[in-house]
Coordinates of C-alpha atoms and ligand atoms in Angstrom, one line a residue:
M1 CA -13.1 -37.2 -9.3
S2 CA -13.5 -33.5 -10.0
L3 CA -11.3 -31.4 -12.3
T4 CA -7.8 -30.9 -11.0
H5 CA -6.0 -27.6 -11.3
E6 CA -3.4 -29.3 -13.6
E7 CA -6.2 -30.5 -16.0
L8 CA -7.8 -27.1 -15.9
R9 CA -4.5 -25.4 -16.9
K10 CA -4.1 -27.8 -19.8
K11 CA -7.6 -27.3 -21.0
F12 CA -7.3 -23.5 -20.9
K13 CA -4.0 -23.6 -22.8
S14 CA -5.2 -25.8 -25.6
F15 CA -8.6 -24.0 -25.8
W16 CA -6.9 -20.7 -26.6
E17 CA -4.1 -22.2 -28.7
K18 CA -6.6 -23.9 -30.9
R19 CA -8.2 -20.4 -31.4
G20 CA -4.9 -18.8 -32.5
H21 CA -3.9 -17.3 -29.2
K22 CA -0.3 -17.0 -27.9
E23 CA 0.5 -17.6 -24.2
V24 CA 2.2 -14.7 -22.4
P25 CA 4.3 -15.7 -19.4
P26 CA 3.1 -14.3 -16.0
T27 CA 4.6 -11.2 -14.7
Q28 CA 6.3 -11.1 -11.3
L29 CA 4.2 -11.0 -8.2
V30 CA 6.1 -7.9 -6.9
P31 CA 5.7 -5.6 -9.9
Q32 CA 8.3 -3.5 -11.4
N33 CA 7.6 0.1 -12.4
D34 CA 4.3 0.3 -10.6
P35 CA 4.7 2.3 -7.4
T36 CA 0.9 2.3 -6.9
T37 CA 0.6 -1.3 -5.9
L38 CA 2.5 -3.7 -3.7
F39 CA 1.5 -6.8 -5.6
T40 CA 0.3 -7.8 -9.1
G41 CA -3.5 -8.0 -8.6
S42 CA -4.8 -8.8 -12.1
G43 CA -3.8 -10.4 -15.3
M44 CA -4.3 -7.2 -17.3
Q45 CA -1.7 -5.1 -15.4
Q46 CA 1.1 -6.0 -17.8
F47 CA -1.1 -5.3 -20.8
V48 CA -2.1 -1.7 -20.0
P49 CA 0.3 -0.2 -22.6
N50 CA -1.0 -2.7 -25.1
L51 CA -4.6 -1.9 -24.4
L52 CA -3.7 1.8 -25.0
G53 CA -2.2 1.0 -28.4
E54 CA 1.4 -0.3 -28.0
P55 CA 1.8 -3.4 -30.1
H56 CA 2.5 -6.6 -28.2
P57 CA 5.4 -8.8 -29.5
L58 CA 3.2 -11.9 -29.4
G59 CA 0.4 -10.4 -31.5
T60 CA -3.2 -9.4 -31.0
K61 CA -4.6 -12.6 -29.5
L62 CA -3.2 -13.5 -26.1
F63 CA -3.9 -15.6 -23.1
N64 CA -2.2 -16.2 -19.7
V65 CA -2.4 -17.5 -16.2
Q66 CA -1.3 -14.8 -13.7
H67 CA -0.7 -15.3 -10.1
C68 CA -2.1 -12.4 -8.1
I69 CA -2.4 -11.1 -4.6
R70 CA -5.1 -8.8 -3.3
V71 CA -4.4 -8.0 0.3
Q72 CA -7.3 -5.5 0.5
D73 CA -9.5 -8.6 0.7
I74 CA -7.7 -9.9 3.8
E75 CA -10.6 -9.2 6.2
E76 CA -13.0 -11.1 3.9
V77 CA -11.0 -14.4 4.1
G78 CA -12.9 -16.9 6.1
D79 CA -15.9 -17.5 4.0
N80 CA -16.0 -20.1 1.3
R81 CA -14.9 -18.0 -1.6
H82 CA -12.4 -15.2 -0.6
D83 CA -8.7 -15.6 -0.8
T84 CA -5.8 -13.2 -0.9
F85 CA -3.7 -15.3 -3.3
F86 CA -5.4 -16.5 -6.5
E87 CA -4.6 -17.2 -10.1
M88 CA -6.4 -15.3 -12.9
M89 CA -6.8 -17.0 -16.2
G90 CA -7.2 -14.4 -18.9
N91 CA -7.5 -13.9 -22.7
W92 CA -7.0 -10.7 -24.6
S93 CA -8.0 -9.3 -28.0
L94 CA -5.9 -6.2 -28.8
G95 CA -8.1 -4.6 -31.4
D96 CA -8.8 -8.0 -32.9
Y97 CA -12.2 -9.7 -32.2
F98 CA -14.8 -8.1 -29.9
K99 CA -18.0 -8.8 -28.0
K100 CA -19.6 -11.4 -30.2
E101 CA -16.6 -13.7 -30.5
Q102 CA -15.5 -13.2 -26.8
L103 CA -18.8 -14.1 -25.3
N104 CA -19.2 -17.1 -27.6
Y105 CA -15.6 -18.3 -26.8
F106 CA -16.1 -18.0 -23.1
F107 CA -19.5 -19.8 -23.1
T108 CA -17.9 -22.6 -25.1
F109 CA -15.1 -22.8 -22.7
L110 CA -17.5 -23.1 -19.8
T111 CA -19.9 -25.6 -21.3
D112 CA -18.0 -27.7 -23.8
K113 CA -17.7 -31.2 -22.5
D114 CA -14.4 -32.1 -24.2
G115 CA -12.4 -28.9 -24.7
G116 CA -14.0 -27.0 -21.8
L117 CA -15.4 -27.4 -18.3
G118 CA -18.6 -29.1 -19.3
L119 CA -20.8 -26.9 -17.0
E120 CA -24.5 -27.1 -17.4
P121 CA -25.7 -24.0 -19.3
K122 CA -28.8 -23.7 -17.1
R123 CA -26.6 -22.9 -14.2
L124 CA -25.0 -19.9 -15.9
Y125 CA -26.3 -16.4 -15.4
V126 CA -24.9 -13.3 -17.0
T127 CA -24.8 -9.5 -16.5
A128 CA -24.3 -6.5 -18.7
F129 CA -24.0 -2.7 -18.3
E130 CA -27.3 -0.9 -18.0
G131 CA -25.9 2.5 -19.3
N132 CA -25.7 5.9 -17.8
D133 CA -25.7 9.6 -19.0
H134 CA -22.3 9.2 -20.7
I135 CA -22.1 5.6 -21.9
P136 CA -24.9 3.8 -23.6
Q137 CA -26.4 0.5 -22.5
D138 CA -24.4 -2.5 -23.7
K139 CA -27.1 -3.7 -26.1
E140 CA -24.7 -5.7 -28.1
S141 CA -23.7 -8.0 -25.2
I142 CA -27.4 -8.5 -24.3
E143 CA -28.2 -9.6 -27.9
V144 CA -25.2 -11.8 -28.1
W145 CA -26.1 -13.5 -24.9
Q146 CA -29.7 -14.0 -26.0
E147 CA -28.4 -15.7 -29.2
I148 CA -26.0 -17.9 -27.3
F149 CA -28.6 -19.1 -24.8
K150 CA -31.1 -19.7 -27.6
G151 CA -28.6 -22.1 -29.1
V152 CA -28.9 -24.3 -26.0
G153 CA -32.6 -24.0 -25.8
I154 CA -32.8 -21.4 -23.1
E155 CA -34.8 -18.2 -23.5
A156 CA -32.7 -15.5 -21.9
K157 CA -34.9 -12.8 -20.6
I158 CA -33.7 -9.7 -18.9
G159 CA -34.2 -9.9 -15.2
E160 CA -34.2 -13.7 -15.3
R161 CA -31.1 -14.9 -17.1
I162 CA -29.5 -11.6 -18.1
F163 CA -29.2 -9.0 -15.4
L164 CA -28.3 -5.3 -16.0
Y165 CA -26.4 -3.3 -13.4
D166 CA -24.9 0.1 -13.1
A167 CA -21.2 1.1 -13.3
T168 CA -20.5 -0.1 -9.7
K169 CA -21.0 -3.6 -11.0
N170 CA -20.6 -3.7 -14.7
W171 CA -17.8 -1.3 -15.5
W172 CA -14.2 -2.1 -15.2
S173 CA -11.1 0.0 -14.9
R174 CA -8.1 -0.2 -12.6
A175 CA -9.6 2.7 -10.7
G176 CA -13.1 1.4 -10.5
V177 CA -16.1 3.4 -11.6
P178 CA -15.8 6.0 -14.4
E179 CA -15.7 9.0 -12.0
N180 CA -12.6 7.6 -10.2
M181 CA -10.6 7.1 -13.4
P182 CA -7.6 9.4 -13.9
P183 CA -7.2 11.0 -17.3
G184 CA -5.6 8.6 -19.8
E185 CA -7.0 5.5 -18.1
P186 CA -8.6 2.9 -20.2
G187 CA -11.9 1.2 -19.2
G188 CA -15.2 -0.1 -20.4
P189 CA -18.4 -1.9 -19.7
D190 CA -18.1 -5.6 -18.8
S191 CA -20.1 -8.7 -18.8
E192 CA -19.8 -11.2 -16.0
V193 CA -20.8 -14.8 -15.9
F194 CA -22.1 -16.3 -12.6
Y195 CA -22.5 -20.0 -11.7
Q196 CA -25.5 -20.9 -9.6
F197 CA -24.9 -23.5 -6.9
D198 CA -27.6 -25.5 -5.1
V199 CA -27.6 -23.1 -2.2
P200 CA -30.9 -21.7 -1.1
H201 CA -31.2 -17.9 -1.1
D202 CA -30.5 -16.3 2.3
P203 CA -33.1 -13.5 2.9
R204 CA -30.7 -11.7 5.2
Y205 CA -29.1 -10.5 2.0
G206 CA -32.3 -9.0 0.5
K207 CA -35.7 -10.1 -0.6
D208 CA -34.8 -11.4 -4.0
C209 CA -31.8 -13.2 -5.1
H210 CA -29.8 -12.2 -8.2
P211 CA -26.3 -12.8 -9.5
N212 CA -24.7 -10.0 -7.5
C213 CA -26.4 -10.9 -4.3
N214 CA -23.9 -11.9 -1.6
C215 CA -25.8 -14.9 -0.1
G216 CA -23.5 -17.4 -1.7
R217 CA -25.9 -18.9 -4.2
F218 CA -24.2 -17.2 -7.2
L219 CA -20.4 -17.1 -7.7
E220 CA -18.8 -14.8 -10.3
I221 CA -16.6 -17.0 -12.5
G222 CA -15.4 -14.7 -15.3
N223 CA -15.4 -11.2 -16.4
S224 CA -15.2 -10.0 -20.1
V225 CA -14.2 -6.3 -20.1
F226 CA -14.7 -4.5 -23.3
M227 CA -11.9 -1.9 -23.1
E228 CA -13.2 0.6 -25.6
Y229 CA -12.9 4.0 -23.8
K230 CA -10.2 6.3 -22.5
K231 CA -10.9 9.0 -19.9
L232 CA -10.1 12.5 -21.0
P233 CA -8.8 15.4 -18.8
D234 CA -12.2 17.1 -19.0
S235 CA -13.8 13.9 -17.5
T236 CA -15.5 12.9 -20.7
F237 CA -14.6 9.7 -22.6
E238 CA -13.2 9.1 -26.0
E239 CA -13.3 5.8 -27.9
L240 CA -10.0 4.0 -28.0
P241 CA -8.5 3.7 -31.6
K242 CA -8.8 -0.1 -31.2
K243 CA -11.4 -1.9 -29.2
N244 CA -10.0 -4.5 -26.9
V245 CA -11.2 -7.5 -24.9
D246 CA -9.7 -8.0 -21.4
F247 CA -11.0 -11.2 -19.9
G248 CA -10.2 -12.6 -16.4
G249 CA -11.6 -15.5 -14.5
G250 CA -10.4 -17.1 -11.2
L251 CA -8.8 -20.5 -11.5
E252 CA -10.0 -21.4 -8.0
R253 CA -13.6 -20.5 -8.9
F254 CA -13.5 -22.4 -12.2
L255 CA -12.6 -25.4 -10.1
A256 CA -15.4 -24.7 -7.6
A257 CA -17.9 -24.6 -10.4
A258 CA -16.6 -27.7 -12.0
Q259 CA -17.0 -29.6 -8.7
N260 CA -20.5 -28.0 -8.2
D261 CA -19.5 -27.0 -4.7
P262 CA -19.0 -23.3 -3.9
D263 CA -16.2 -23.9 -1.4
I264 CA -12.9 -23.1 -3.0
F265 CA -11.1 -24.6 0.0
K266 CA -12.4 -28.0 -1.2
T267 CA -10.7 -27.7 -4.6
D268 CA -7.4 -29.3 -5.2
V269 CA -5.4 -26.1 -4.9
F270 CA -6.4 -26.2 -1.2
N271 CA -7.0 -29.8 -0.4
D272 CA -3.5 -30.8 0.7
I273 CA -3.0 -27.6 2.6
V274 CA -6.3 -28.0 4.5
R275 CA -5.5 -31.7 5.2
R276 CA -2.1 -30.6 6.7
I277 CA -3.8 -28.1 9.0
E278 CA -6.2 -30.8 10.1
L279 CA -3.4 -33.1 10.9
V280 CA -1.3 -30.5 12.8
T281 CA -4.3 -29.2 14.8
T282 CA -6.5 -32.3 14.9
A283 CA -9.4 -29.9 14.1
S284 CA -11.7 -31.2 11.4
Y285 CA -12.6 -29.0 8.4
S286 CA -16.0 -30.7 8.2
D287 CA -16.9 -29.2 11.6
P288 CA -18.4 -25.7 10.7
K289 CA -16.9 -24.1 13.8
N290 CA -13.4 -24.7 12.6
Q291 CA -13.9 -23.7 9.0
S292 CA -13.3 -20.0 9.1
S293 CA -10.0 -20.4 11.1
I294 CA -8.8 -23.2 8.8
R295 CA -9.5 -21.2 5.7
I296 CA -7.6 -18.2 7.1
I297 CA -4.6 -20.3 8.0
A298 CA -4.6 -22.0 4.6
D299 CA -5.0 -18.8 2.6
H300 CA -2.5 -16.7 4.6
I301 CA 0.2 -19.3 4.7
K302 CA -0.2 -19.9 1.0
T303 CA 0.1 -16.2 0.2
A304 CA 3.0 -15.8 2.6
V305 CA 4.9 -18.7 0.8
F306 CA 4.4 -17.0 -2.6
I307 CA 5.6 -13.6 -1.2
I308 CA 8.7 -15.2 0.3
K309 CA 9.4 -17.0 -3.0
N310 CA 9.5 -13.5 -4.5
G311 CA 12.4 -12.5 -2.3
V312 CA 10.6 -10.6 0.4
F313 CA 11.5 -10.9 4.1
P314 CA 9.1 -10.0 7.0
S315 CA 9.6 -6.4 8.1
N316 CA 7.6 -3.4 9.2
K317 CA 7.5 -1.9 5.7
E318 CA 5.5 -2.4 2.6
H319 CA 5.8 -6.0 1.2
G320 CA 7.5 -7.2 4.4
Y321 CA 4.8 -5.8 6.5
V322 CA 2.1 -7.6 4.5
L323 CA 4.1 -10.8 4.9
R324 CA 4.5 -10.4 8.6
R325 CA 0.8 -9.6 9.0
L326 CA -0.2 -12.7 7.1
L327 CA 2.1 -15.0 9.0
R328 CA 1.1 -13.6 12.4
R329 CA -2.6 -13.7 11.6
A330 CA -2.3 -17.4 10.5
L331 CA -0.4 -18.1 13.7
L332 CA -3.1 -16.6 15.9
K333 CA -5.7 -18.7 14.2
L334 CA -3.5 -21.8 14.6
R335 CA -3.2 -21.0 18.2
S336 CA -7.0 -20.8 18.5
L337 CA -7.2 -24.4 17.2
K338 CA -4.2 -25.8 19.1
K339 CA -2.9 -24.0 22.1
D340 CA 0.6 -25.6 22.2
F341 CA 1.4 -25.4 18.5
K342 CA 5.0 -25.3 17.5
S343 CA 6.7 -23.1 14.9
E344 CA 7.5 -26.3 12.9
D345 CA 3.8 -26.8 12.5
V346 CA 3.7 -23.8 10.3
S347 CA 6.6 -25.0 8.2
V348 CA 4.8 -28.3 7.7
I349 CA 1.8 -26.4 6.3
A350 CA 4.1 -24.2 4.2
R351 CA 5.6 -27.3 2.6
S352 CA 2.2 -28.5 1.4
V353 CA 1.9 -25.2 -0.5
L354 CA 5.1 -25.9 -2.2
S355 CA 4.1 -29.4 -3.2
T356 CA 0.6 -28.3 -4.4
Y357 CA 2.2 -25.9 -6.9
G358 CA 5.3 -28.0 -7.4
G359 CA 6.2 -28.0 -11.0
I360 CA 4.3 -24.7 -11.7
Y361 CA 5.7 -22.1 -9.4
F362 CA 8.3 -23.8 -7.3
D363 CA 11.5 -25.7 -7.6
I364 CA 11.0 -27.7 -4.5
S365 CA 14.6 -28.8 -3.9
N366 CA 15.7 -25.2 -4.1
D367 CA 12.7 -23.3 -2.6
E368 CA 11.8 -25.5 0.3
S369 CA 14.6 -24.6 2.7
K370 CA 14.4 -20.9 1.6
V371 CA 10.8 -20.7 2.5
T372 CA 10.9 -22.7 5.7
V373 CA 13.9 -20.8 7.1
V374 CA 12.0 -17.5 6.7
V375 CA 8.8 -18.9 8.2
D376 CA 10.6 -20.5 11.1
E377 CA 12.5 -17.3 12.0
E378 CA 9.4 -15.1 11.9
M379 CA 7.5 -17.6 14.0
K380 CA 10.2 -17.7 16.7
K381 CA 10.2 -13.9 16.8
F382 CA 6.5 -13.9 17.2
E383 CA 6.5 -16.5 19.9
K384 CA 9.0 -14.4 21.8
S385 CA 6.8 -11.3 21.6
I386 CA 3.9 -13.3 22.8
S387 CA 5.6 -14.7 25.8
T388 CA 7.0 -11.3 26.8
G389 CA 3.5 -9.8 26.4
M390 CA 2.0 -12.6 28.5
K391 CA 4.3 -11.9 31.4
L392 CA 3.5 -8.2 31.3
I393 CA -0.2 -8.7 31.1
E394 CA -0.1 -11.0 34.0
K395 CA 1.5 -8.3 36.2
M396 CA -1.0 -5.7 35.1
Q397 CA -4.0 -4.9 37.4
S398 CA -6.1 -3.6 34.6
V399 CA -5.7 -3.3 30.8
D400 CA -7.4 -0.4 29.0
A401 CA -7.4 0.3 25.3
K402 CA -4.3 2.5 25.7
A403 CA -2.3 -0.3 27.5
A404 CA -3.5 -2.8 24.9
F405 CA -2.2 -0.5 22.2
D406 CA 1.1 -0.1 23.9
L407 CA 1.5 -3.8 24.2
Y408 CA 0.8 -4.1 20.5
Q409 CA 3.0 -1.2 19.5
T410 CA 6.0 -2.0 21.7
Y411 CA 6.0 -5.8 21.8
G412 CA 3.9 -6.7 18.7
F413 CA 1.4 -8.3 21.1
P414 CA -1.8 -8.8 19.2
L415 CA -5.1 -7.3 20.3
E416 CA -6.8 -10.7 19.8
L417 CA -4.6 -12.2 22.5
T418 CA -5.1 -9.4 24.9
E419 CA -8.8 -9.8 24.5
E420 CA -8.6 -13.5 25.0
I421 CA -6.7 -13.1 28.3
L422 CA -9.0 -10.4 29.5
K423 CA -12.0 -12.5 28.7
E424 CA -10.7 -15.1 31.2
R425 CA -10.7 -12.3 33.8
G426 CA -14.1 -11.2 32.8
H427 CA -12.9 -7.9 31.2
K428 CA -13.3 -6.4 27.8
I429 CA -11.3 -4.0 25.7
D430 CA -13.0 -1.1 24.1
R431 CA -12.2 -1.9 20.5
K432 CA -13.2 1.5 19.3
A433 CA -10.8 3.2 21.7
F434 CA -8.0 0.8 20.6
Y435 CA -8.4 1.7 17.0
E436 CA -8.5 5.4 17.9
E437 CA -5.1 4.9 19.5
F438 CA -4.0 2.9 16.5
N439 CA -5.0 5.7 14.1
K440 CA -3.3 8.3 16.3
H441 CA 0.0 6.5 16.1
K442 CA -0.6 5.0 12.7
E443 CA 2.7 3.4 11.9
L444 CA 4.2 5.3 9.1
S445 CA 5.0 2.1 7.2
R446 CA 1.5 0.9 7.4
S447 CA -0.1 4.1 6.3
S448 CA 2.3 4.4 3.4
S449 CA 1.4 0.9 2.2
A450 CA -2.2 1.2 2.9
G451 CA -2.9 3.3 -0.2
K452 CA -1.2 0.7 -2.2
F453 CA -3.5 -2.1 -1.3
K454 CA -5.9 -1.1 -4.0
G455 CA -3.4 0.0 -6.5
G456 CA -2.3 -1.4 -9.8
L457 CA -2.7 2.0 -11.3
A458 CA 0.7 2.6 -12.8
D459 CA 0.7 6.1 -14.3
H460 CA 1.1 6.3 -18.1
S461 CA 1.6 10.0 -18.2
E462 CA 4.1 11.8 -20.6
Q463 CA 6.5 12.4 -17.7
V464 CA 6.5 8.7 -16.8
I465 CA 7.2 7.8 -20.4
K466 CA 10.1 10.2 -20.5
Y467 CA 11.6 8.7 -17.3
H468 CA 11.1 5.3 -18.8
T469 CA 13.3 6.1 -21.8
A470 CA 15.7 7.9 -19.5
T471 CA 16.0 4.6 -17.5
H472 CA 17.2 2.8 -20.6
L473 CA 19.9 5.5 -21.1
L474 CA 20.9 5.3 -17.5
H475 CA 21.2 1.5 -17.7
Q476 CA 23.5 1.7 -20.7
A477 CA 25.5 4.6 -19.3
L478 CA 26.2 2.6 -16.1
F479 CA 27.7 -0.1 -18.3
D480 CA 29.8 2.4 -20.2
V481 CA 31.3 3.8 -17.0
L482 CA 31.4 0.8 -14.6
G483 CA 31.8 -2.1 -17.0
N484 CA 30.0 -5.3 -17.5
D485 CA 29.5 -6.3 -13.9
V486 CA 26.5 -4.0 -13.6
K487 CA 23.2 -5.8 -13.1
Q488 CA 19.8 -4.1 -13.0
A489 CA 18.1 -5.1 -9.7
G490 CA 14.9 -3.2 -10.2
S491 CA 13.4 0.1 -11.3
N492 CA 10.5 2.2 -10.2
I493 CA 9.1 5.3 -11.9
T494 CA 6.6 7.9 -10.7
G495 CA 5.6 11.2 -12.3
E496 CA 8.2 12.9 -10.0
R497 CA 11.3 10.8 -10.4
L498 CA 12.9 7.6 -11.6
R499 CA 14.6 5.2 -9.3
F500 CA 17.0 2.6 -10.4
D501 CA 18.7 -0.2 -8.4
F502 CA 21.7 -2.1 -9.6
S503 CA 24.4 -4.4 -8.3
N504 CA 28.0 -3.9 -9.0
S505 CA 31.2 -5.5 -7.6
F506 CA 32.6 -2.1 -6.4
T507 CA 31.2 1.1 -5.1
P508 CA 31.1 3.7 -7.8
T509 CA 32.8 7.0 -7.0
D510 CA 31.0 10.4 -7.2
E511 CA 33.0 11.2 -10.3
E512 CA 31.8 8.0 -12.0
I513 CA 28.2 8.9 -11.2
K514 CA 28.8 12.4 -12.6
K515 CA 30.2 10.8 -15.7
V516 CA 27.1 8.6 -16.1
E517 CA 24.9 11.7 -15.8
K518 CA 27.0 13.5 -18.4
I519 CA 26.7 10.6 -20.9
I520 CA 22.9 10.4 -20.5
N521 CA 22.6 14.1 -21.2
E522 CA 24.8 13.9 -24.2
K523 CA 22.5 11.2 -25.6
I524 CA 19.5 13.3 -24.9
N525 CA 21.0 16.3 -26.7
K526 CA 22.0 14.2 -29.7
A527 CA 18.2 13.8 -30.3
L528 CA 18.5 10.0 -30.9
P529 CA 15.4 8.2 -32.3
V530 CA 13.8 5.6 -30.1
N531 CA 12.4 2.5 -31.9
F532 CA 11.4 -1.0 -31.3
K533 CA 11.6 -4.3 -33.2
I534 CA 9.7 -7.5 -32.5
M535 CA 12.0 -10.5 -32.9
P536 CA 12.6 -14.1 -31.7
K537 CA 14.1 -14.1 -28.2
S538 CA 17.3 -15.9 -29.5
K539 CA 17.9 -13.1 -32.0
A540 CA 17.4 -10.4 -29.4
D541 CA 20.0 -12.1 -27.3
K542 CA 22.3 -12.2 -30.3
V543 CA 22.1 -8.5 -31.0
G544 CA 23.0 -7.9 -27.4
A545 CA 19.7 -6.7 -26.1
R546 CA 19.7 -6.5 -22.3
S547 CA 17.0 -8.4 -20.5
F548 CA 15.9 -8.1 -16.9
F549 CA 16.9 -11.4 -15.3
K550 CA 13.9 -11.6 -13.0
E551 CA 11.4 -11.5 -15.8
K552 CA 10.2 -14.4 -17.9
Y553 CA 9.9 -13.7 -21.6
G554 CA 7.9 -15.3 -24.4
E555 CA 9.2 -16.7 -27.7
Q556 CA 8.9 -13.4 -29.5
V557 CA 10.1 -10.3 -27.7
K558 CA 10.0 -6.6 -28.2
V559 CA 13.3 -4.8 -28.2
Y560 CA 13.5 -1.0 -27.7
Y561 CA 16.6 0.5 -29.1
I562 CA 18.1 4.0 -29.0
G563 CA 20.7 4.8 -31.7
E564 CA 21.9 7.0 -34.5
T565 CA 19.9 5.4 -37.2
E566 CA 16.4 3.9 -37.0
K567 CA 17.3 0.9 -39.1
N568 CA 20.4 -0.4 -37.4
I569 CA 19.6 -2.1 -34.2
K570 CA 22.9 -3.9 -33.8
D571 CA 24.9 -0.7 -33.4
A572 CA 22.3 1.1 -31.4
Y573 CA 23.5 2.7 -28.2
S574 CA 21.0 1.1 -26.0
K575 CA 18.9 -2.0 -26.6
E576 CA 16.6 -3.6 -24.1
F577 CA 13.8 -6.2 -23.9
C578 CA 10.9 -3.9 -23.0
G579 CA 7.1 -3.6 -23.5
G580 CA 7.2 0.2 -23.8
P581 CA 5.9 2.8 -24.1
H582 CA 8.8 5.2 -24.8
V583 CA 9.3 8.7 -26.2
K584 CA 9.9 8.9 -30.0
N585 CA 13.2 10.8 -29.6
T586 CA 15.5 11.4 -26.7
K587 CA 15.3 15.1 -27.1
E588 CA 11.8 15.0 -25.6
I589 CA 13.4 14.2 -22.2
S590 CA 15.3 17.6 -22.3
K591 CA 17.5 16.9 -19.3
L592 CA 18.1 14.3 -16.6
K593 CA 19.7 15.0 -13.2
I594 CA 21.0 12.3 -10.9
D595 CA 19.6 13.6 -7.7
K596 CA 20.7 11.0 -5.2
F597 CA 23.1 8.0 -5.2
K598 CA 23.3 5.6 -2.3
K599 CA 24.4 2.1 -1.2
I600 CA 21.4 0.1 -0.2
G601 CA 22.9 -3.3 0.4
S602 CA 26.1 -5.3 -0.1
N603 CA 27.0 -4.5 -3.7
L604 CA 23.6 -3.0 -4.2
Y605 CA 23.2 0.6 -5.2
R606 CA 20.3 3.0 -5.8
I607 CA 20.0 6.1 -8.0
Y608 CA 17.2 8.6 -8.0
A609 CA 17.1 10.9 -11.0
I610 CA 14.7 13.8 -11.9
Ligands
LIG1 N1 -9.4 -6.8 -15.8 C1 -10.5 -7.7 -15.4 C2 -10.5 -8.1 -14.0 O1 -9.5 -8.0 -13.3 C3 -10.5 -8.9 -16.4 O2 -9.2 -9.3 -16.6 O3 -11.5 -8.6 -13.5

């Protein structure tokens, strides 16, 4: 029996707890305050302020398991290792230990038979940064790795066991290579560990195999980033005041290595889902011709279920658009395996996602109906557009790229289906011409979300920090004016404006909104100091600090407060659970203007301020 995901979670937790690390709860899948990305895509996203120097309430040694979605990988799903939903297991040192300890810890986790995964050291290959004109070669990591391998009787030569790569492979920042990093962004060289499977090298990928070769023999299972640099406005780098470790490794890939089979769809976070698909379609996963479709269905329905759980509905915009695309793509693949599938078939598969992650992410009795209702409705809509499209196509003499695009645009009729029908008639669609049409009419919604697929680059500029503090003032001022019914529903800050959503039992009048604005500016003009205290969660609740109900908090929390005196948190004007950062004094904000106020749902309101 190979390692189960539940066992892996337990091992990971106790490994880091034994080494003095505190567990940080995962952040939401749909991030707050990060307009650059639709979904949380890495474990480190919530720690960016901490990597730049903000203290973390749980200390300097942390670990967590973060559920992530990377939709930019959607086209790659279908092989044995790509998925759009995954969990990243991470550990962090915030100016505490550095390279030597980190690489030793991770190696121990991978190879230790009791506390770790018990992987064979000879199957592990590692990489390090080769250096460039600005940043030196990561000699320290090379030396540490040589030492570690020596300890298990392996001579680790460069080019054999340790491989050096340039910044495209061995540098990590949220923006990628150093040239792409905006000023203020942290980054650094990284060292990856790869697991070698018993898969022969495929020469189609190049003459020689090496860890970053894509033939499937090597799988990256963990990445230790040494966050030691910050990009400056003149494009050079300065060393961060504290050197940090940011480690992330995929839970699914750890499981694949532990079972010594590279196919993540054979691990137990996919087993039941794949089995369900086999039952529903009667297509067997062991038949190679079905594998790509089954993987796409399994991955997409899983991701869709997690998105729905986060309160998103299918739509033509942003998160909803991604959800729709995933469900419809899964459905088309299902259809290719079983012509007469029913919408209930999809719900059956969705249910297996819930049971796989049962006690971890879902409360089955509550979530099951929520998820299946959304899936069912979307499937019915799609079935309808398919049957309308079918009728139209049947009447058409010929279908060119423009007609295919119109079918897609007007009826949501997918290109894949048009192609399938035309194939039966012995015709073909000019795909290039179709995509030209597509680009001409690029749906606004899609293009506006497209840039966000990469994302996770929340801006930490001064203006953003000012808006962040202003958001706290706005939150409290709403309570002052409207009373205790106000509930924050979300906030979103860019360098240009702040946006704040809240619910309230009645519609505020224009005068009330004016009053809110007046209070905020009074507080700004009073030049109030902004401070934080780290305290147990229970105490924070006691002093009346406001928390955001959608977020999970650790035992120790950080409370930012704005008030007359620095010492007295209890009587402070505003107090909120918050990771920061903030301005030091409200006078730095200068002025805040409520630019727009509108109703966005029943009892739901939105404010834009500049
Ligand atoms: N930030 C690194 C990654 O996403 C490690 O956590 O790979």
